[in-house]
Backbone as ProteinMPNN parsed JSONL, in Angstrom:
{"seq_chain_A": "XXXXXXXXXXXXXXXXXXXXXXXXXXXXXXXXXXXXXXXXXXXXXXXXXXXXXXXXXXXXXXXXXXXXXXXXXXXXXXXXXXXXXXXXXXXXXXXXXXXXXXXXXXXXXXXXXXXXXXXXXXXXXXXXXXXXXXXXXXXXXXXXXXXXXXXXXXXXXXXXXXXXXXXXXXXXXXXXXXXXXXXXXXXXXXX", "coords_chain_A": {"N_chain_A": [[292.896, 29.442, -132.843], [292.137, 29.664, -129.524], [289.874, 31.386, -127.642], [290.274, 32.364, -124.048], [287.551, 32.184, -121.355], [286.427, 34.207, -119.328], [285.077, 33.888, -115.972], [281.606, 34.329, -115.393], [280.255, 36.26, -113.597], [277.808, 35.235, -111.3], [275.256, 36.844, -110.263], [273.627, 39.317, -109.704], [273.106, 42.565, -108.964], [270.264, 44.85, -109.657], [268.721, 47.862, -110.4], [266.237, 50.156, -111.532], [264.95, 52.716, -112.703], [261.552, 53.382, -113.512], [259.063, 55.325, -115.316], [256.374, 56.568, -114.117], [255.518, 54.324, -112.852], [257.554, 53.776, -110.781], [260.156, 52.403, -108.965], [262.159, 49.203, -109.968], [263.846, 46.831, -108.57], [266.275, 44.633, -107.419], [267.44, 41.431, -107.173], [269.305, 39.41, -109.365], [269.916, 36.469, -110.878], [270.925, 34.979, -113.462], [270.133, 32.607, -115.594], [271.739, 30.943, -118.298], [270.146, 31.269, -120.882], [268.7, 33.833, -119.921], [271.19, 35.155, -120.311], [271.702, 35.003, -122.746], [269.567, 35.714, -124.366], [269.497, 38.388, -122.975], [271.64, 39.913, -124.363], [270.542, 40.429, -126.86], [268.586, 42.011, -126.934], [269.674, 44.353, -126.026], [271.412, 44.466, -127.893], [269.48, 45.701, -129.587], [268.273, 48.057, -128.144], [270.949, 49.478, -127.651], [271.062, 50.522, -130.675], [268.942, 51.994, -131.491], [267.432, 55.248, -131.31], [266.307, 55.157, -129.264], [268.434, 55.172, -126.715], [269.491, 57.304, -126.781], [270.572, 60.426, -126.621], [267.737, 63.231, -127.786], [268.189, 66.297, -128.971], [266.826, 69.521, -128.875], [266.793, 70.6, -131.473], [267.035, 68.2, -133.55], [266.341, 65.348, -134.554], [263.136, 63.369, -135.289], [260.069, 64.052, -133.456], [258.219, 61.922, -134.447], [259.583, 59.899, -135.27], [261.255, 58.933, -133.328], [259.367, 57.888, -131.525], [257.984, 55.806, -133.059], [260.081, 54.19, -133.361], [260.74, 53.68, -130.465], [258.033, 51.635, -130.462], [258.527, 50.026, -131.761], [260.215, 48.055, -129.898], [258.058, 46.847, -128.767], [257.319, 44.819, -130.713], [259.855, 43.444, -130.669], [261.062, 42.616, -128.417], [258.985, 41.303, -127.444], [258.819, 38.954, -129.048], [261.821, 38.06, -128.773], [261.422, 37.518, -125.885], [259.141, 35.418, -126.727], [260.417, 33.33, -127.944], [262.189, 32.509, -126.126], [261.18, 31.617, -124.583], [260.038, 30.495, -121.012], [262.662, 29.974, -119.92], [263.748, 32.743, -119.564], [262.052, 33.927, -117.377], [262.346, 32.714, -114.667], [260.883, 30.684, -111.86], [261.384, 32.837, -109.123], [261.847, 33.823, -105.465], [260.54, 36.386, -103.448], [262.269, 39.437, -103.801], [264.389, 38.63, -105.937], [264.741, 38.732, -109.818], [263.88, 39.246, -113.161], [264.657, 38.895, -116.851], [262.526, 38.741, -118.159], [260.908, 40.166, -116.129], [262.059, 42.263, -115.771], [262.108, 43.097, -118.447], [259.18, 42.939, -119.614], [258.593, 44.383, -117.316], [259.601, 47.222, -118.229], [258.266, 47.409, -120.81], [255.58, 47.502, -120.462], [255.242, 49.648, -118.026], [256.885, 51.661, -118.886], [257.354, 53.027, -121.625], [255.085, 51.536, -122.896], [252.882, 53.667, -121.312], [253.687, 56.049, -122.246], [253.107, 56.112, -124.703], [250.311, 55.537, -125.357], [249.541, 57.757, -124.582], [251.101, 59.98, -126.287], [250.864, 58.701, -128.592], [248.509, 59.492, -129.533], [248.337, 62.039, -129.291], [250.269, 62.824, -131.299], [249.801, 62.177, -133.71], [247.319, 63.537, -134.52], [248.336, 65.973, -134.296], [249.771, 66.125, -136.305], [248.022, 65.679, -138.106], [247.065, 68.455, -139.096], [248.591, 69.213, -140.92], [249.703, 71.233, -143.524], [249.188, 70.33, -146.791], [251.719, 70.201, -148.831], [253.624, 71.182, -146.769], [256.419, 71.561, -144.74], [257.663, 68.599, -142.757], [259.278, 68.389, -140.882], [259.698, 71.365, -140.22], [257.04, 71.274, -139.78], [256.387, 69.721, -136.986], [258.36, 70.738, -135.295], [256.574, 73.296, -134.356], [254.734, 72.507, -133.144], [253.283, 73.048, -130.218], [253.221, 71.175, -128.21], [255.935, 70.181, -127.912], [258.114, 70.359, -126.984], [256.942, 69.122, -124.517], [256.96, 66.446, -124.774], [259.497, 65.864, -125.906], [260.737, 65.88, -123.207], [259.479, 63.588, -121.555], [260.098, 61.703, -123.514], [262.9, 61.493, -122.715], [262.435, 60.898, -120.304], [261.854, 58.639, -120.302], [264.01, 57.586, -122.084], [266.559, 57.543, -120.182], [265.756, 55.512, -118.721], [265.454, 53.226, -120.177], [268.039, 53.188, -121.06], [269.453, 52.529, -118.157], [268.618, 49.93, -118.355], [269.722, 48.84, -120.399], [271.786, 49.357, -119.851], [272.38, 47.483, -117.67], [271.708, 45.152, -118.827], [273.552, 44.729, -120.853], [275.828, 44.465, -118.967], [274.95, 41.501, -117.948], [274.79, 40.071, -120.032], [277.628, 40.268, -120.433], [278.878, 41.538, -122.208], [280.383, 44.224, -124.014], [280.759, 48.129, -123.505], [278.256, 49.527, -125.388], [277.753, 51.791, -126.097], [278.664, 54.687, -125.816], [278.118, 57.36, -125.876], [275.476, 57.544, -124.216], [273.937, 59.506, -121.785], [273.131, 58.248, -119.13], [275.15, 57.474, -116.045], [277.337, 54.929, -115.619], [277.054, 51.451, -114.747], [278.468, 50.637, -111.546], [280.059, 48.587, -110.709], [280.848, 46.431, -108.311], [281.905, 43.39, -106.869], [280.157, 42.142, -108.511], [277.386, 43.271, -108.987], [275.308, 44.698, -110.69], [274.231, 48.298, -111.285], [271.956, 51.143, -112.125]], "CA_chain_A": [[293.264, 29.818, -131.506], [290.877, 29.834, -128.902], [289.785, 32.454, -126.193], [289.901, 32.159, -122.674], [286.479, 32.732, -121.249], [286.287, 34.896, -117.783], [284.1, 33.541, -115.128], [280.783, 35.487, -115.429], [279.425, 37.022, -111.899], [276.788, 34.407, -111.001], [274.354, 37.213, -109.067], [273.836, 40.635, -109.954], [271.927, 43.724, -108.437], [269.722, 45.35, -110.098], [268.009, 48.52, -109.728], [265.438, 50.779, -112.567], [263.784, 54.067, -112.341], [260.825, 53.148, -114.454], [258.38, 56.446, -115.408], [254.958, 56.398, -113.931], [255.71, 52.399, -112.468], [258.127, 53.676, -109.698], [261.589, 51.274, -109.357], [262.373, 47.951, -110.098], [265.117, 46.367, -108.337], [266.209, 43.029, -107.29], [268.715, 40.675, -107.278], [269.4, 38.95, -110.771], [270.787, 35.659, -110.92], [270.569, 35.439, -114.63], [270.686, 31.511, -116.785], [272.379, 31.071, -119.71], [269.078, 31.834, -121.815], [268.761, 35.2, -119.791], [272.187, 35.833, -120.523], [271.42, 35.381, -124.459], [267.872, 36.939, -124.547], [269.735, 40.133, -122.584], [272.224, 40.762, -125.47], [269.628, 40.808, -128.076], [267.689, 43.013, -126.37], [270.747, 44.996, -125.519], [272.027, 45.09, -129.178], [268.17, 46.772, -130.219], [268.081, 49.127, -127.389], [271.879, 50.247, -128.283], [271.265, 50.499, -131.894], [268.525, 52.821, -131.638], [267.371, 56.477, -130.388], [265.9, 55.266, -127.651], [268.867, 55.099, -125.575], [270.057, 59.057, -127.348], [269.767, 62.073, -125.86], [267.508, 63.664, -128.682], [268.506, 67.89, -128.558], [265.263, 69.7, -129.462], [266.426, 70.722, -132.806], [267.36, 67.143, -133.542], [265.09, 64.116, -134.837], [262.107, 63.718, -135.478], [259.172, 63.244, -132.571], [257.338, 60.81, -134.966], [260.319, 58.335, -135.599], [261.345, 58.263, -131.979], [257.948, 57.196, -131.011], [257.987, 54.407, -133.888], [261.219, 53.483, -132.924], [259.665, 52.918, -129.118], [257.0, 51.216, -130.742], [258.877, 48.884, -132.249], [260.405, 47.595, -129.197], [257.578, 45.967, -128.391], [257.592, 43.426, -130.895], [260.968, 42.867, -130.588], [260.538, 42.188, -126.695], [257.931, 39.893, -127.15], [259.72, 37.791, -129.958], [262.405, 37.946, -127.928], [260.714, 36.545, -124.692], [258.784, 34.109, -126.87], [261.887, 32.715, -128.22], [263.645, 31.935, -125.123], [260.105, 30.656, -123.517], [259.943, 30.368, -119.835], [263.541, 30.069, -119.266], [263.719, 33.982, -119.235], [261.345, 34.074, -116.508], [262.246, 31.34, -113.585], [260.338, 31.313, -110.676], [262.063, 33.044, -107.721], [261.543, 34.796, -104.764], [260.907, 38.256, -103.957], [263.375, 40.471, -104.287], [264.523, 38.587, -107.17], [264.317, 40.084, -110.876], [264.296, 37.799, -114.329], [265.289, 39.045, -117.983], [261.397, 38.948, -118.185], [260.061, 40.637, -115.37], [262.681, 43.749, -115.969], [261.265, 43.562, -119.913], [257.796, 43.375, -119.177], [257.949, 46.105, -116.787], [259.805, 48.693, -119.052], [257.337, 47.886, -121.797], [254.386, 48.239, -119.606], [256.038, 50.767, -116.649], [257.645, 52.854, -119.715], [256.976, 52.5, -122.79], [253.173, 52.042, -122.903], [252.147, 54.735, -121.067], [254.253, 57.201, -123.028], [252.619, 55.422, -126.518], [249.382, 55.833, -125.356], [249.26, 58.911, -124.424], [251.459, 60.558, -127.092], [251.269, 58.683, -130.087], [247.631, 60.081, -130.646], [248.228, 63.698, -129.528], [250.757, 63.417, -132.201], [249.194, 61.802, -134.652], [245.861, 64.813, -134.299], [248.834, 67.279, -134.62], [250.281, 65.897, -137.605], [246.9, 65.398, -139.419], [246.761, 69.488, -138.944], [249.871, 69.38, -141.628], [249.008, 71.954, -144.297], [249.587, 69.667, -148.154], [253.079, 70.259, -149.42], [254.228, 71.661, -145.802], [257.522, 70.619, -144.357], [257.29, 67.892, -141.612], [260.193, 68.663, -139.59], [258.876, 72.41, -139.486], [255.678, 71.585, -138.741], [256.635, 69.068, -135.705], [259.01, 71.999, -134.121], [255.931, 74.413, -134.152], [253.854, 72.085, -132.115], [253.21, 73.983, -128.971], [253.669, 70.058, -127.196], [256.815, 69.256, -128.882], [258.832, 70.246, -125.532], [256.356, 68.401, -123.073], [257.181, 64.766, -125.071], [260.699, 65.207, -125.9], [260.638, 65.666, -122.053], [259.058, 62.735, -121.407], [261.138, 60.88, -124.257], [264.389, 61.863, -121.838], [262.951, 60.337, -119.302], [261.75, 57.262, -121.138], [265.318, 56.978, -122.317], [267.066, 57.156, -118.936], [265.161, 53.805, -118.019], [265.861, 52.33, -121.673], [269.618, 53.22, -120.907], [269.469, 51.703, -116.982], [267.943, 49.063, -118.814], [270.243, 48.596, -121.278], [273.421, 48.943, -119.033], [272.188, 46.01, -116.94], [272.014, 43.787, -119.914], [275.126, 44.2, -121.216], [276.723, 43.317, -117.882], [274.834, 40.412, -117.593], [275.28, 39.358, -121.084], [279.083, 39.995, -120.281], [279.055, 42.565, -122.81], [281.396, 45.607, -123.772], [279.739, 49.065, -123.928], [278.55, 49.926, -127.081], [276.645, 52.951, -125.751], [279.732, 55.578, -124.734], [277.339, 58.19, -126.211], [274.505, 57.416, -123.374], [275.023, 60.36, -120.771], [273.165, 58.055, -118.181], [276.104, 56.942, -115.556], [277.72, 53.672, -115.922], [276.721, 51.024, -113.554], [279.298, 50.765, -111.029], [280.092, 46.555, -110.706], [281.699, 45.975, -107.077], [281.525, 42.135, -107.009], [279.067, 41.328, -109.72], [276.74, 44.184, -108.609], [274.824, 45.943, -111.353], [273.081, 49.338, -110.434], [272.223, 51.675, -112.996]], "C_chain_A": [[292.0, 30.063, -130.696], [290.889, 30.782, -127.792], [289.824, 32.063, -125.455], [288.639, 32.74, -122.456], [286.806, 33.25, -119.754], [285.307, 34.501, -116.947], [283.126, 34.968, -115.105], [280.279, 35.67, -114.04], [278.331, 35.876, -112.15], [275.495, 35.278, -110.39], [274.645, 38.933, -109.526], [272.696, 41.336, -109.371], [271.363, 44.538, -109.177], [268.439, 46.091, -109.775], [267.395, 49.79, -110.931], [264.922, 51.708, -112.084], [262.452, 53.857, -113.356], [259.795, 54.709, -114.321], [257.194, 55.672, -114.863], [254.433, 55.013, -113.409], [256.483, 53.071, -110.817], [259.733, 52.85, -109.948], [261.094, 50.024, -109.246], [263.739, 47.288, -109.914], [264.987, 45.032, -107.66], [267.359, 42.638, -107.641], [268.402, 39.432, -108.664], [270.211, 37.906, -111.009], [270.583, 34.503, -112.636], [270.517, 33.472, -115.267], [270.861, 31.978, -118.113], [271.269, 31.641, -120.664], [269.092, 33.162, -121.273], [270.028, 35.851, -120.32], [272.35, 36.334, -122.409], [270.519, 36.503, -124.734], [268.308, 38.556, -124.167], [270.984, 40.579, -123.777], [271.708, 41.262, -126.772], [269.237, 41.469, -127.762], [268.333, 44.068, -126.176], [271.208, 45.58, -126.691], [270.701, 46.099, -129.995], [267.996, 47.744, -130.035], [269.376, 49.999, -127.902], [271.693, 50.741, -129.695], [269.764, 51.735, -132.274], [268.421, 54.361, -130.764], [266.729, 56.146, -129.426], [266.694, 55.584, -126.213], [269.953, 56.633, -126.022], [269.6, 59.655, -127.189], [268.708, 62.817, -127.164], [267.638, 65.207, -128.534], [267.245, 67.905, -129.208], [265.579, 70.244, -130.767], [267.025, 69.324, -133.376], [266.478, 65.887, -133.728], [263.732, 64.399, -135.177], [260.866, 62.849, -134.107], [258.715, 61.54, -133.127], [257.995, 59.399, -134.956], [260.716, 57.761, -134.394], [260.738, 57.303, -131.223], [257.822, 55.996, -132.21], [258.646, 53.754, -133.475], [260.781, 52.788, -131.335], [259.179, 51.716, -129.302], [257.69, 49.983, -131.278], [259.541, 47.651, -131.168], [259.495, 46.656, -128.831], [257.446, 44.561, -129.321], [258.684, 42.68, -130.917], [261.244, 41.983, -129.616], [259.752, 40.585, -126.847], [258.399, 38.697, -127.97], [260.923, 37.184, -129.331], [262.313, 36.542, -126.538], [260.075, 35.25, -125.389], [259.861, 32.889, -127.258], [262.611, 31.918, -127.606], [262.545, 31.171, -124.358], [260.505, 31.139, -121.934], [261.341, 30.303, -119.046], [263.759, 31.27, -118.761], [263.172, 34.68, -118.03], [261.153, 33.157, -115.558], [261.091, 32.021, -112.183], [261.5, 31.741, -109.5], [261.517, 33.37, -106.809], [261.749, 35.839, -104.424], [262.17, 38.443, -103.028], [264.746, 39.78, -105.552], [264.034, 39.078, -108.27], [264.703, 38.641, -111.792], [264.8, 38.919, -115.538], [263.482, 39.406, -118.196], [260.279, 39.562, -117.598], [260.632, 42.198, -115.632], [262.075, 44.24, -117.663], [260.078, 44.133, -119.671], [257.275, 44.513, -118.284], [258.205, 47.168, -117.149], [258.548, 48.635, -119.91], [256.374, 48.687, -121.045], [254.351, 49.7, -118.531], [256.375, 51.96, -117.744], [257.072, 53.143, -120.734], [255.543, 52.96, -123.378], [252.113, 53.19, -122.903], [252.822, 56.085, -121.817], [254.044, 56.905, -124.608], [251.3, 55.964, -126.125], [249.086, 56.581, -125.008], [249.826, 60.236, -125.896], [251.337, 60.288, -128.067], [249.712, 59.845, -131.02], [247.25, 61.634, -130.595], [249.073, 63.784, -131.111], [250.399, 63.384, -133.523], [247.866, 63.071, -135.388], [246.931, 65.636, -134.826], [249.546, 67.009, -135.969], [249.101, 66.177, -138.97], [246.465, 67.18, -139.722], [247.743, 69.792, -140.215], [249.605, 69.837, -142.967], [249.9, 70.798, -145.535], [250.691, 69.981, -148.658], [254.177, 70.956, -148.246], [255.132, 70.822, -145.153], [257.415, 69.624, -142.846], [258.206, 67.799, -140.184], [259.768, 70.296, -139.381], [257.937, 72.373, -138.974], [255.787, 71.149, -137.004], [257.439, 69.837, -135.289], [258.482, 72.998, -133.74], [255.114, 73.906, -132.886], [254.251, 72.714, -130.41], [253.638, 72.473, -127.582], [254.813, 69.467, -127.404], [257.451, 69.125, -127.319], [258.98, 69.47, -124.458], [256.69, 67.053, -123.76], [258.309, 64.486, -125.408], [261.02, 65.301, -124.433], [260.599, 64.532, -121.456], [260.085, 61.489, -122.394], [262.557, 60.677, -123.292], [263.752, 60.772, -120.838], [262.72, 58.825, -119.018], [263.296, 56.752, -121.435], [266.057, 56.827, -121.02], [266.787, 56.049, -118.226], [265.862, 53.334, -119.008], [267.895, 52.181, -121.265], [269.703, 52.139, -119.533], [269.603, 50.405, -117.446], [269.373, 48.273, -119.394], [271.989, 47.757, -120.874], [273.226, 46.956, -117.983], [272.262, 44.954, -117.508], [272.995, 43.501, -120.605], [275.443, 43.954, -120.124], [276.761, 42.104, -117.518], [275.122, 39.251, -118.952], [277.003, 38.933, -120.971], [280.075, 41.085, -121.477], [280.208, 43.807, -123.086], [280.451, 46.672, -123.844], [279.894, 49.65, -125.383], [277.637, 51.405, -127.296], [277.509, 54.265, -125.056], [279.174, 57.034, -125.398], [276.043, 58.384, -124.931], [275.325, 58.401, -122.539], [273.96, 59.727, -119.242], [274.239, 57.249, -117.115], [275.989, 55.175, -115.507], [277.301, 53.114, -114.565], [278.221, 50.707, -113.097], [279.61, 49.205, -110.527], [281.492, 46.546, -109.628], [281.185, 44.668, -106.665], [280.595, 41.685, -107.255], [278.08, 42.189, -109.289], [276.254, 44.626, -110.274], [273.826, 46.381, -110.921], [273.352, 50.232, -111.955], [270.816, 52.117, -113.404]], "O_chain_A": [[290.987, 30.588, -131.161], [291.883, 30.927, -127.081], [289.383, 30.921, -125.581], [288.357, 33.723, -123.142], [287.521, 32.524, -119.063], [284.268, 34.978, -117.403], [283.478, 36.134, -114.924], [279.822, 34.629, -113.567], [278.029, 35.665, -113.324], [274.588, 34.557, -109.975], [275.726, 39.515, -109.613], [271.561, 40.869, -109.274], [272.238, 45.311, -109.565], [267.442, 45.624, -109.225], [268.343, 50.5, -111.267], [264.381, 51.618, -110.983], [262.682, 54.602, -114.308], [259.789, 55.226, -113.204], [256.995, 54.471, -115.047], [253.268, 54.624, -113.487], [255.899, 52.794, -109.769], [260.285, 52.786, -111.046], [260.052, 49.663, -108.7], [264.589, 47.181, -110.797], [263.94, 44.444, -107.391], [268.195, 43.275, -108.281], [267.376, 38.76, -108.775], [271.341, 38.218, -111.383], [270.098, 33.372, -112.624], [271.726, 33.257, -115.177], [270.411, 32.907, -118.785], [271.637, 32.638, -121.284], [269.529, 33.953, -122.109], [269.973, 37.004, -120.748], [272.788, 37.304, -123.027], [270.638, 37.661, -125.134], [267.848, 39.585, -124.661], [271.11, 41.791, -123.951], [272.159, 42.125, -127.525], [269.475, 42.309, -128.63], [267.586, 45.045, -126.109], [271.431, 46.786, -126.796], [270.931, 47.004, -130.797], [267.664, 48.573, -130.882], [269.157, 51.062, -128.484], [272.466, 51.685, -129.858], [269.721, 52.24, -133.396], [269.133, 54.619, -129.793], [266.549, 57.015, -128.573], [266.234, 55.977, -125.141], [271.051, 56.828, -125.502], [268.399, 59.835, -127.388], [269.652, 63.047, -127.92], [266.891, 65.484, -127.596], [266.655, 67.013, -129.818], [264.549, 70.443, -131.411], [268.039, 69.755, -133.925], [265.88, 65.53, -132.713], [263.272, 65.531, -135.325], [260.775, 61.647, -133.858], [258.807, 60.454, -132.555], [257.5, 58.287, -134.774], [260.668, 56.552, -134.167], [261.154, 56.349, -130.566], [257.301, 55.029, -131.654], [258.26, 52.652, -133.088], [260.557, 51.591, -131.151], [259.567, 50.75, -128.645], [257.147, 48.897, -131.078], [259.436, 46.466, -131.486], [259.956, 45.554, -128.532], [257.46, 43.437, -128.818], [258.663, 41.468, -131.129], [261.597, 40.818, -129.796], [259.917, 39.411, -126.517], [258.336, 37.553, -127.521], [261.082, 35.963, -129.325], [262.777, 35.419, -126.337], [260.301, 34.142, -124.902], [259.924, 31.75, -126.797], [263.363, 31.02, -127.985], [262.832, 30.24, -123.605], [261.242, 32.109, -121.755], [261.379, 30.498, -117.831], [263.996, 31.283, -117.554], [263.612, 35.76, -117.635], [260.028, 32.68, -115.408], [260.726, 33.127, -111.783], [262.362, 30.954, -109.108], [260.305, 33.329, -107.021], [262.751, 36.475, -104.75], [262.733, 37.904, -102.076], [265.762, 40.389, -105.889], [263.044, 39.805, -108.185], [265.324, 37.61, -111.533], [265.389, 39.895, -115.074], [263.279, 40.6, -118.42], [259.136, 39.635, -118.049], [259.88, 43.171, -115.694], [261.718, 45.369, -117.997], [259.818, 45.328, -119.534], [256.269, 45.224, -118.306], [257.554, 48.153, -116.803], [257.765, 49.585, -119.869], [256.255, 49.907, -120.929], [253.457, 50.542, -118.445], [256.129, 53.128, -117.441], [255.969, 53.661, -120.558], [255.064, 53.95, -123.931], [251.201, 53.573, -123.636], [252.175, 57.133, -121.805], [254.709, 57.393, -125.522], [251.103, 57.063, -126.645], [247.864, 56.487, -124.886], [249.096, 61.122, -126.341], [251.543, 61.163, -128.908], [249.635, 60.474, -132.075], [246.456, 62.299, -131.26], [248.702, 64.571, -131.981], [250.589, 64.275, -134.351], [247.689, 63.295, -136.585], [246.633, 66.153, -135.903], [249.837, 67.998, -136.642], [249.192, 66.605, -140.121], [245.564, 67.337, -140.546], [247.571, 70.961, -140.562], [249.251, 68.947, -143.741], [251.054, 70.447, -145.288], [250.181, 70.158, -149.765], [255.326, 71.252, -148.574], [254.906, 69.63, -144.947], [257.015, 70.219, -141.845], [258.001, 67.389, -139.042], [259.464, 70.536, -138.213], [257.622, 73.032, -137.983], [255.452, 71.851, -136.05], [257.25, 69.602, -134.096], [259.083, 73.788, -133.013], [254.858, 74.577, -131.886], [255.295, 72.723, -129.759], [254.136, 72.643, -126.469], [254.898, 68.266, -127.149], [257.351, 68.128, -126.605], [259.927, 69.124, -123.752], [256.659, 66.251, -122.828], [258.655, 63.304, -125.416], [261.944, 64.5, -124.287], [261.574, 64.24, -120.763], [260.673, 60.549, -121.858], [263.14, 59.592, -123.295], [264.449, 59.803, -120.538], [263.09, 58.076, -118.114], [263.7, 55.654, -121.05], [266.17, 55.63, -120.758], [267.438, 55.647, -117.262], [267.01, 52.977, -118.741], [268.654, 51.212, -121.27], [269.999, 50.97, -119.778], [270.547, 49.71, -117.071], [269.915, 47.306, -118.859], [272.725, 46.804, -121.13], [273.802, 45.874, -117.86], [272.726, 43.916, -117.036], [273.362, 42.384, -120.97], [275.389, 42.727, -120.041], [277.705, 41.486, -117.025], [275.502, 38.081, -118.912], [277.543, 37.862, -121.25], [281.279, 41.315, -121.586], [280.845, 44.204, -122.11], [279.315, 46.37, -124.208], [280.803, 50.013, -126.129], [277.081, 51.885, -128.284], [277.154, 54.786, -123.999], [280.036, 57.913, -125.375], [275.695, 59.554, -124.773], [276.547, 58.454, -122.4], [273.905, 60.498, -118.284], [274.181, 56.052, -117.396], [275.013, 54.432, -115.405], [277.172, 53.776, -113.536], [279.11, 50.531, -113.929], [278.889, 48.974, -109.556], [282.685, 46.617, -109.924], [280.082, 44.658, -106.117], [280.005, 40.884, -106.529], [277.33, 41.272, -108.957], [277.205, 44.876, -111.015], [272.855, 45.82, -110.413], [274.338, 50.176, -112.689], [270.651, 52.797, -114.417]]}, "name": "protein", "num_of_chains": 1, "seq": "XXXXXXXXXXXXXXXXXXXXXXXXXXXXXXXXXXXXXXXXXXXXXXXXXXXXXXXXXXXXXXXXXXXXXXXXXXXXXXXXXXXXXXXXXXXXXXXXXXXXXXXXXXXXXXXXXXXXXXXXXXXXXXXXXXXXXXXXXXXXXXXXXXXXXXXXXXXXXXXXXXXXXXXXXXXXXXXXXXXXXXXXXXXXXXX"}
């Protein structure tokens, strides 16, 4: 038996809070390769803590920040994968599958790696020999100021995330995310 398929929105809006970048919005008129490349990317971001609130007695700093970290090669495998289709030329106030990647990594991402991974790394190496590693990382006097920053890293990752399932065509697989759903009034995503 075969499915009916639903006509997908041809044209979508799209609009990012990126940390320490500013926004990224634009109109998104996605090809079939963007529409692939954004569910993979979509099923990585859902599937980890990046796009979970972390409570402060809850996780661990270190894996969050791996988990981050790993995004990037995913991203880039990703993008190489699909080549140049991911990234057409348009004009501005257009947005690609590749220009919204590339600017979380870089816009998000990045600057919250390179700044934190090697405070944490210094505060870890302080970690007395048989001492517990989830006590020690809840003593750190910076734990506060980077799951901070993690929040607001994830609130893009989520934006992010929501936009790519819509354009993939997606269901939500993220009804745990407490950033608001994008609101899709004729093929519109905002979020």
């Amino acid at each position: 038996m075969r499915r009916a398929r639903t006509a997908k929105p041809k044209q979508f809006t799209v609009k990012l809070a990126v940390p320490l970048f500013g926004e990224v919005s634009g109109v998104w008129e996605p090809v079939d390769a963007e529409r692939r490349a954004a569910w993979e990317l979509y099923v990585e971001l859902a599937t980890r803590i990046s796009v979970v609130d972390l409570a402060p007695d809850e996780g661990l700093l270190r894996e969050a920040l791996s988990s981050l970290y790993s995004l990037f090669g995913i991203t880039r495998g990703i993008l190489r994968s699909y080549g140049p289709d991911v990234a057409p030329r348009r004009g501005p106030g257009y947005v690609s599958f590749g220009i919204l990647a590339v600017t979380v990594l870089n816009g998000a991402l990045r600057p919250l790696l390179a700044t934190w991974h090697p405070r944490l790394v210094a505060y870890e190496a302080t970690r007395r020999e048989g001492a517990d590693p989830v006590a020690h990382e809840r003593q750190w006097a910076q734990a506060a100021s980077l799951r901070s920053e993690l929040d607001a890293v994830r609130r893009s990752l989520t934006q992010l995330a929501n936009a790519l399932a819509e354009v993939a065509g997606a269901g939500d697989l993220m009804p745990h995310a407490t950033v608001t759903e994008p609101q899709n009034t004729g093929g519109g995503v905002t979020g």
